[in-house]
Short mmCIF file of C-alpha atoms in Angstrom, two decimals:
data_model
loop_
_atom_site.label_atom_id
_atom_site.label_comp_id
_atom_site.label_asym_id
_atom_site.label_seq_id
_atom_site.Cartn_x
_atom_site.Cartn_y
_atom_site.Cartn_z
CA MET A 380 8.37 -11.55 29.17
CA GLY A 381 6.55 -14.56 27.81
CA PRO A 382 7.99 -17.95 26.94
CA VAL A 383 10.74 -18.06 24.36
CA SER A 384 10.67 -20.56 21.50
CA ASP A 385 13.25 -21.00 18.75
CA MET A 386 12.55 -22.15 15.23
CA VAL A 387 15.10 -22.60 12.48
CA VAL A 388 13.87 -22.68 8.88
CA SER A 389 16.53 -23.91 6.47
CA THR A 390 16.61 -22.86 2.82
CA ILE A 391 18.97 -23.37 -0.08
CA GLY A 392 21.17 -20.37 0.57
CA ASP A 393 19.74 -18.74 3.66
CA SER A 394 18.15 -19.62 6.96
CA ILE A 395 16.22 -17.73 9.59
CA LEU A 396 16.11 -18.09 13.35
CA VAL A 397 12.91 -16.96 15.04
CA GLU A 398 12.73 -16.14 18.73
CA LEU A 399 9.26 -15.43 20.06
CA GLY A 400 9.32 -12.76 22.71
CA MET A 401 6.49 -10.89 24.39
CA HIS A 402 3.00 -11.78 23.18
CA THR A 403 0.79 -10.94 26.15
CA GLY A 404 -2.89 -10.95 25.18
CA PHE A 405 -2.06 -11.63 21.54
CA GLU A 406 -3.77 -15.01 21.29
CA LEU A 407 -7.07 -13.69 22.63
CA SER A 408 -8.12 -12.41 19.22
CA VAL A 409 -9.67 -14.31 16.33
CA ARG A 410 -7.19 -16.77 14.84
CA VAL A 411 -8.48 -17.10 11.27
CA ALA A 412 -10.87 -14.69 9.57
CA ASN A 413 -11.50 -16.60 6.36
CA ASP A 414 -15.19 -16.58 7.22
CA LEU A 415 -15.16 -12.88 6.47
CA VAL A 416 -14.34 -13.72 2.86
CA PHE A 417 -16.54 -16.72 2.14
CA ASP A 418 -19.67 -15.68 4.02
CA LYS A 419 -20.75 -12.14 3.19
CA PRO A 420 -19.07 -8.94 2.07
CA ILE A 421 -16.45 -8.03 4.64
CA LYS A 422 -17.87 -4.60 5.39
CA HIS A 423 -21.18 -6.22 6.40
CA ILE A 424 -19.47 -8.53 8.91
CA VAL A 425 -16.80 -6.31 10.46
CA PRO A 426 -17.40 -2.56 10.55
CA ILE A 427 -14.38 -0.29 10.90
CA HIS A 428 -15.30 0.38 14.55
CA SER A 429 -15.68 -3.31 15.43
CA LYS A 430 -13.96 -4.75 18.49
CA ARG A 431 -12.23 -7.24 16.19
CA LEU A 432 -10.03 -4.39 14.98
CA GLU A 433 -9.13 -3.27 18.50
CA THR A 434 -5.47 -3.83 19.38
CA THR A 435 -5.14 -5.32 22.85
CA GLY A 436 -1.75 -7.00 22.57
CA VAL A 437 1.45 -7.16 20.56
CA LYS A 438 3.81 -9.94 19.55
CA VAL A 439 7.55 -9.36 19.21
CA LEU A 440 9.54 -11.69 16.95
CA LEU A 441 13.33 -11.54 16.93
CA ILE A 442 14.27 -12.95 13.50
CA THR A 443 17.84 -13.61 12.41
CA LEU A 444 18.22 -13.82 8.63
CA LYS A 445 21.44 -15.37 7.35
CA TYR A 446 22.58 -14.58 3.83
CA LYS A 447 25.61 -15.18 1.59
CA HIS A 448 26.27 -12.11 -0.52
CA THR A 449 28.16 -8.85 -0.27
CA MET A 450 26.60 -5.44 0.18
CA SER A 451 24.91 -4.22 -3.02
CA ASP A 452 22.33 -1.62 -4.01
CA ALA A 453 18.72 -2.66 -3.69
CA ALA A 454 16.67 -2.63 -6.90
CA LEU A 455 14.04 -0.16 -5.74
CA GLY A 456 11.02 1.17 -7.58
CA PHE A 457 8.72 4.05 -6.72
CA TYR A 458 4.99 4.34 -7.28
CA ARG A 459 2.86 7.47 -7.08
CA SER A 460 -0.89 7.17 -7.35
CA SER A 461 -2.85 8.78 -10.15
CA LEU A 462 -5.31 10.12 -7.56
CA HIS A 463 -3.05 13.08 -6.77
CA THR A 464 -3.65 16.37 -8.50
CA ASP A 465 0.13 16.59 -8.90
CA SER A 466 0.99 13.25 -10.49
CA SER A 467 4.70 14.03 -10.77
CA LEU A 468 6.94 11.70 -8.80
CA PHE A 469 9.56 14.41 -8.33
CA SER A 470 9.34 17.30 -5.92
CA ALA A 471 10.62 20.77 -6.78
CA VAL A 472 12.18 21.15 -3.32
CA LYS A 473 14.38 18.60 -1.60
CA ASP A 474 13.19 18.01 1.96
CA TYR A 475 16.26 16.70 3.74
CA LEU A 476 14.31 16.14 6.97
CA ALA A 477 11.56 13.99 5.42
CA VAL A 478 12.77 10.47 6.14
CA GLU A 479 9.38 8.87 6.77
CA LYS A 480 9.21 7.25 3.32
CA GLY A 481 12.25 5.13 4.21
CA TRP A 482 10.92 3.70 7.47
CA PHE A 483 11.32 0.15 6.09
CA SER A 484 14.91 0.72 4.90
CA PRO A 485 16.57 -0.98 7.94
CA TYR A 486 15.13 -4.30 6.77
CA LEU A 487 16.97 -4.06 3.46
CA PHE A 488 20.17 -2.50 4.81
CA ALA A 489 20.56 -5.09 7.57
CA SER A 490 20.37 -7.89 4.96
CA GLY A 491 23.11 -6.47 2.74
CA ARG A 492 20.87 -4.52 0.34
CA ARG A 493 21.56 -0.80 0.34
CA PRO A 494 18.33 1.20 -0.19
CA ILE A 495 18.87 4.48 -2.04
CA ILE A 496 15.82 6.78 -2.00
CA PRO A 497 16.43 10.20 -3.57
CA ARG A 498 15.34 13.16 -1.47
CA ASN A 499 13.42 14.79 -4.31
CA LEU A 500 11.05 11.82 -4.72
CA LYS A 501 7.61 11.73 -3.14
CA PRO A 502 6.34 8.18 -3.75
CA ASP A 503 3.27 6.62 -2.20
CA ILE A 504 4.62 3.06 -2.36
CA ILE A 505 8.26 1.94 -2.44
CA PHE A 506 8.95 -1.57 -3.72
CA CYS A 507 12.02 -3.74 -4.09
CA HIS A 508 12.76 -6.43 -6.71
CA GLY A 509 16.12 -7.62 -5.41
CA PRO A 510 18.67 -8.85 -4.72
CA PHE A 511 16.55 -11.88 -3.97
CA LEU A 512 16.96 -13.78 -0.72
CA SER A 513 15.01 -16.96 -0.13
CA GLY A 514 14.94 -15.89 3.50
CA ASP A 515 12.51 -13.13 2.47
CA TYR A 516 9.97 -15.84 1.67
CA ARG A 517 10.59 -17.49 5.02
CA ILE A 518 10.12 -14.22 6.92
CA GLY A 519 6.88 -13.50 5.08
CA GLU A 520 5.56 -16.98 5.80
CA THR A 521 6.56 -16.64 9.46
CA LEU A 522 4.73 -13.32 9.82
CA LEU A 523 1.67 -14.88 8.21
CA ALA A 524 1.79 -17.89 10.53
CA GLU A 525 2.15 -15.67 13.60
CA ALA A 526 -0.64 -13.24 12.62
CA ALA A 527 -3.62 -13.11 14.97
CA SER A 528 -6.17 -13.04 12.12
CA VAL A 529 -5.92 -13.61 8.39
CA ILE A 530 -8.14 -12.51 5.52
CA ALA A 531 -7.26 -14.79 2.60
CA LEU A 532 -8.49 -13.92 -0.88
CA CYS A 533 -6.86 -16.95 -2.49
CA ASN A 534 -6.37 -20.63 -1.88
CA ALA A 535 -3.31 -21.93 -0.08
CA PRO A 536 -0.63 -23.44 -2.33
CA ASP A 537 -0.36 -27.19 -2.74
CA PRO A 538 2.19 -28.87 -0.49
CA VAL A 539 5.58 -29.43 -2.03
CA PRO A 540 6.15 -33.17 -2.74
CA ALA A 541 8.96 -34.77 -0.83
CA PRO A 542 12.08 -35.55 -2.86
CA GLU A 543 12.82 -39.15 -3.77
CA PRO A 544 15.15 -40.83 -1.30
CA GLU A 545 18.69 -41.45 -2.48
CA PRO A 546 20.23 -44.97 -2.47
CA SER A 547 20.92 -45.85 1.12
CA SER A 548 23.67 -48.33 0.49
CA LEU A 549 26.41 -49.14 -2.00
CA ALA A 550 24.63 -52.37 -2.92
CA GLU A 551 21.55 -50.52 -4.12
CA LEU A 552 23.76 -48.19 -6.17
CA ARG A 553 25.51 -51.14 -7.83
CA LYS A 554 22.16 -52.74 -8.56
CA GLY A 555 21.00 -49.60 -10.31
CA LEU A 556 24.16 -49.47 -12.40
CA SER A 557 23.82 -53.10 -13.43
CA GLU A 558 20.35 -52.47 -14.82
CA LEU A 559 21.60 -49.81 -17.22
CA SER A 560 21.23 -50.82 -20.90
CA ILE A 561 24.28 -50.22 -23.10
CA PRO A 562 23.54 -49.88 -26.86
CA ASN A 563 25.04 -52.41 -29.26
CA LEU A 564 27.83 -50.63 -31.11
CA ALA A 565 28.03 -53.30 -33.84
CA SER A 566 24.76 -52.17 -35.37
CA VAL A 567 26.13 -48.68 -35.89
CA PHE A 568 29.05 -49.35 -38.28
CA HIS A 569 27.11 -50.92 -41.17
CA ARG A 570 24.87 -47.88 -41.64
CA SER A 571 25.48 -45.77 -44.74
CA ARG A 572 24.99 -42.48 -42.93
CA SER A 573 24.86 -41.23 -39.44
CA PRO A 574 21.40 -41.09 -37.89
CA SER A 575 19.58 -37.80 -37.70
CA PRO A 576 19.98 -36.09 -34.36
CA VAL A 577 17.10 -36.58 -31.99
CA PRO A 578 16.14 -33.41 -30.10
CA ASP A 579 16.52 -33.58 -26.41
CA ALA A 580 13.20 -33.93 -24.64
CA ALA A 581 14.21 -31.30 -22.12
CA LEU A 582 14.99 -28.81 -24.89
CA ALA A 583 11.95 -29.64 -27.01
CA SER A 584 9.42 -29.20 -24.21
CA PRO A 585 8.57 -25.62 -23.18
CA PRO A 586 9.78 -24.49 -19.77
CA PRO A 587 7.33 -25.02 -16.94
CA PRO A 588 5.27 -22.00 -15.90
CA PRO A 589 6.49 -20.12 -12.83
CA PRO A 590 4.88 -21.25 -9.59
CA PRO A 591 2.01 -19.08 -8.38
CA ARG A 592 2.88 -16.52 -5.76
CA ARG A 593 0.94 -14.70 -3.07
CA MET A 594 1.43 -11.38 -1.30
CA LEU A 595 1.17 -10.74 2.42
CA ILE A 596 -0.02 -7.26 3.41
CA THR A 597 0.23 -6.50 7.12
CA VAL A 598 0.83 -3.76 9.67
CA LEU A 599 4.34 -4.18 10.99
CA GLY A 600 6.74 -2.46 13.34
CA LEU A 601 10.54 -2.68 13.17
CA ARG A 602 12.85 -2.34 16.14
CA PRO A 603 16.64 -2.74 16.24
CA HIS A 604 18.40 -5.43 18.16
CA ARG A 605 19.90 -4.02 21.39
CA ALA A 606 18.66 -0.46 20.83
CA LEU A 607 20.99 0.45 17.91
CA TRP A 608 20.31 -0.08 14.22
CA THR A 609 23.98 -0.81 13.62
CA SER A 610 23.71 -3.83 15.91
CA SER A 611 21.09 -5.33 13.57
CA ALA A 612 23.43 -5.41 10.54
CA ARG A 613 25.90 -8.16 11.44
CA PRO A 614 28.31 -9.82 9.02
CA SER A 615 26.25 -12.15 6.80
CA GLU A 616 23.16 -11.92 8.99
CA SER A 617 20.33 -9.54 9.83
CA VAL A 618 18.88 -9.38 13.35
CA LEU A 619 15.67 -7.37 13.73
CA ASN A 620 12.62 -7.28 15.98
CA TYR A 621 9.32 -7.58 14.09
CA ILE A 622 6.25 -6.38 15.99
CA LEU A 623 2.75 -7.56 15.09
CA LEU A 624 -0.55 -6.16 16.41
CA ASN A 625 -3.41 -8.51 17.22
CA GLY A 626 -6.04 -6.00 16.07
CA CYS A 627 -4.60 -5.68 12.57
CA PRO A 628 -5.55 -8.56 10.25
CA ALA A 629 -3.07 -9.90 7.72
CA LEU A 630 -4.28 -9.82 4.12
CA VAL A 631 -3.21 -12.49 1.61
CA VAL A 632 -3.84 -12.00 -2.11
CA PRO A 633 -2.64 -13.86 -5.23
CA VAL A 634 -0.14 -11.94 -7.32
CA LYS A 635 1.47 -12.22 -10.73
CA SER A 636 4.97 -13.54 -11.30
CA GLY A 637 6.44 -10.03 -11.64
CA ALA A 638 5.19 -8.77 -8.28
CA PRO A 639 7.75 -7.02 -6.05
CA LEU A 640 9.75 -8.99 -3.53
CA VAL A 641 8.89 -6.56 -0.72
CA ALA A 642 7.06 -3.23 -0.66
CA TRP A 643 5.87 -0.71 1.88
CA ASP A 644 3.56 2.27 2.17
CA GLY A 645 5.42 5.56 2.44
CA MET A 646 3.25 6.68 5.37
CA THR A 647 4.47 5.68 8.81
CA LEU A 648 2.18 4.53 11.59
CA ALA A 649 2.71 7.88 13.30
CA GLN A 650 1.26 9.59 10.23
CA LEU A 651 -1.62 7.12 10.05
CA TRP A 652 -2.47 7.82 13.69
CA GLU A 653 -3.19 11.44 12.75
CA ILE A 654 -5.95 10.41 10.33
CA VAL A 655 -9.55 10.62 11.59
CA LEU A 656 -11.80 7.65 10.85
CA PRO A 657 -15.34 8.10 9.49
CA ALA A 658 -18.03 8.34 12.13
CA ALA A 659 -19.82 5.28 10.72
CA ASP A 660 -19.58 2.81 7.86
CA GLY A 661 -20.57 4.41 4.60
CA ALA A 662 -19.77 7.92 5.83
CA ARG A 663 -16.80 9.93 4.63
CA SER A 664 -13.94 10.93 6.88
CA PRO A 665 -13.15 14.61 7.50
CA GLY A 666 -10.98 15.76 4.63
CA GLY A 667 -11.15 12.36 2.92
CA LYS A 668 -7.65 11.31 4.02
CA PHE A 669 -8.77 7.87 5.16
CA GLU A 670 -10.37 7.09 1.81
CA GLY A 671 -7.29 8.46 0.06
CA VAL A 672 -4.94 6.03 1.84
CA VAL A 673 -7.26 3.10 1.08
CA ASP A 674 -7.51 4.05 -2.60
CA ILE A 675 -3.73 4.41 -2.97
CA VAL A 676 -3.00 0.99 -1.46
CA PHE A 677 -5.80 -0.57 -3.51
CA GLU A 678 -4.48 1.00 -6.72
CA PHE A 679 -1.00 -0.39 -6.16
CA VAL A 680 -2.21 -3.87 -5.20
CA ASP A 681 -4.45 -3.83 -8.29
CA LEU A 682 -1.31 -3.68 -10.43
CA CYS A 683 0.17 -6.77 -8.75
CA ILE A 684 -2.82 -8.99 -8.12
CA ASP A 685 -3.77 -11.98 -10.26
CA TRP A 686 -7.53 -11.51 -10.48
CA ALA A 687 -8.07 -14.94 -12.03
CA ARG A 688 -7.02 -16.58 -8.76
CA VAL A 689 -8.96 -14.35 -6.37
CA VAL A 690 -11.50 -16.34 -4.36
CA VAL A 691 -14.63 -14.55 -3.13
CA ALA A 692 -18.17 -15.54 -2.26
CA SER A 693 -20.77 -15.43 -4.98
CA PRO A 694 -24.21 -13.96 -4.20
CA GLU A 695 -25.78 -17.45 -4.36
CA ASP A 696 -23.43 -18.80 -1.67
CA THR A 697 -25.18 -18.48 1.69
CA ASN A 698 -23.55 -21.28 3.65
CA GLY A 699 -20.05 -19.80 3.37
CA ALA A 700 -18.57 -23.13 2.40
CA VAL A 701 -17.75 -22.62 -1.24
CA GLY A 702 -16.36 -19.54 -2.94
CA SER A 703 -15.86 -18.58 -6.54
CA THR A 704 -12.86 -17.16 -8.32
CA GLY A 705 -12.59 -13.65 -9.66
CA ALA A 706 -12.14 -14.93 -13.24
CA LEU A 707 -15.09 -14.49 -15.56
CA THR A 708 -16.61 -17.62 -17.07
CA GLU A 709 -17.54 -17.87 -20.75
CA HIS A 710 -21.20 -17.16 -19.99
CA GLU A 711 -20.30 -14.18 -17.79
CA GLU A 712 -17.99 -12.74 -20.43
CA SER A 713 -20.76 -12.86 -23.06
CA ALA A 714 -23.23 -11.13 -20.76
CA GLU A 715 -20.74 -8.81 -19.09
CA GLY A 716 -21.84 -5.72 -21.00
CA ASN A 717 -25.53 -6.19 -20.13
CA GLU A 718 -24.79 -6.92 -16.47
CA LYS A 719 -22.60 -3.84 -16.02
CA SER A 720 -25.38 -1.55 -17.14
CA ALA A 721 -27.88 -3.15 -14.76
CA ASN A 722 -25.64 -4.04 -11.83
CA GLY A 723 -21.99 -3.05 -12.04
CA ASP A 724 -20.99 -4.99 -8.91
CA GLY A 725 -22.86 -8.18 -9.76
CA ASP A 726 -20.19 -9.80 -11.91
CA ALA A 727 -17.34 -11.88 -10.49
CA SER A 728 -14.70 -9.27 -11.27
CA GLY A 729 -16.68 -6.59 -9.45
CA ARG A 730 -17.12 -8.82 -6.41
CA ALA A 731 -13.41 -9.57 -6.29
CA LYS A 732 -12.46 -5.88 -6.41
CA GLU A 733 -15.07 -5.03 -3.80
CA ALA A 734 -13.75 -7.74 -1.47
CA LEU A 735 -10.16 -6.51 -1.89
CA LYS A 736 -11.08 -2.90 -1.19
CA ASP A 737 -13.11 -3.89 1.87
CA ALA A 738 -10.16 -5.90 3.21
CA ILE A 739 -7.75 -3.00 2.67
CA THR A 740 -10.24 -0.68 4.38
CA LEU A 741 -10.24 -2.90 7.46
CA LEU A 742 -6.44 -3.08 7.44
CA VAL A 743 -5.99 0.70 7.29
CA ALA A 744 -8.74 1.27 9.88
CA ALA A 745 -7.10 -1.22 12.26
CA ALA A 746 -3.74 0.51 11.82
CA ILE A 747 -5.29 3.88 12.70
CA ARG A 748 -7.14 2.46 15.70
CA SER A 749 -3.96 0.93 17.11
CA LYS A 750 -3.06 4.35 18.56
CA GLU A 751 -5.56 3.62 21.34
CA SER A 752 -3.50 0.63 22.56
CA LYS A 753 -1.05 1.24 25.41
CA ASP A 754 0.94 -1.87 24.48
CA ALA A 755 1.30 -0.68 20.89
CA ARG A 756 2.52 2.76 21.96
CA LYS A 757 4.96 1.18 24.39
CA GLU A 758 6.49 -1.46 22.12
CA LEU A 759 6.30 0.27 18.73
CA ASP A 760 8.47 2.96 17.24
CA ALA A 761 5.72 4.70 15.30
CA ASP A 762 8.26 6.24 12.92
CA ARG A 763 9.54 2.76 12.00
CA SER A 764 6.14 1.13 11.57
CA GLY A 765 3.57 1.00 8.82
CA ILE A 766 1.99 -1.18 6.14
CA ALA A 767 4.45 -3.66 4.62
CA MET A 768 4.09 -6.28 1.88
CA TRP A 769 5.95 -9.55 1.27
CA ARG A 770 5.81 -11.84 -1.74
CA ILE A 771 5.48 -15.40 -0.52
CA PRO A 772 5.00 -18.83 -2.16
#
């Protein structure tokens, strides 16, 4: 057991308590992998059989999430990829023993959000839009901060300005009140009519745009507190163990304002361990299951991502210091049709999509390769682990 450190993150309505448990060998991996994004295409830097994707250690975080609401049904949504030959979300036969698609449900249930997943559904991705807890943002940010390596396809948000200090004494408050200007009422009575109403500035101005959001995509394992799932759902607080793998990079992408609060892949880590990786980069896996998982995750993230804020390296950037966004400039938009016929991947939008798919490929490959780690097999419950997503500021 490694050293234990406590961290309390306060929010408006919720707070989380993080206890860092075992993390033997976790810090030996690469800390930040942003160079994979701003230097060259990711697949040219890190192949799927690279040692960077080898899991040699795990980190266990015991996170207590406090909330202030009663138990209610979670607002779940279900996504099935168009890549299937059977695109129907509903199955003709109810499989009462197939519970793998709800491997992430303890996270919602322990925080007072009852997940209801019908047995006759066969979704690829399950996502949740509420009830919203600000502690969800804090947990996502904590998992990102504790990740061994990060592939960021967007810029970090600007720091929040500190609020103005309140008057520290009664004298300062009285001074502020004395400086208030009171209108002269005598000039009002001699007017022939009442003045026209002046619209309020707050009502006349349009509402500010919603703040930009990001999405964290990571391989995660859940474990109950004190061996029983019922012990994790305490009154007004959730206590769960979150397990991170040092060989699995965390992926951060910009998303639109309507992106889900949390989401997870319906395949558990135990099911991912049964997939065979391609023999080499560029080759196809036996049966094509590996490519199928990558395409499904990419298709779902494509619906949520804000491509205008994606940051990738342009072909002219060789020093890896400056990247370009995925948004097309006016010149690129005018010449987009000619460029697609000559080089479909040469435009900014094509580079952004290629970078995202390469990052998801590494994430899925690292999840599959984690079966070779003794620490991962010892600490993880493979049936309660998989690919999870958090919306974060």
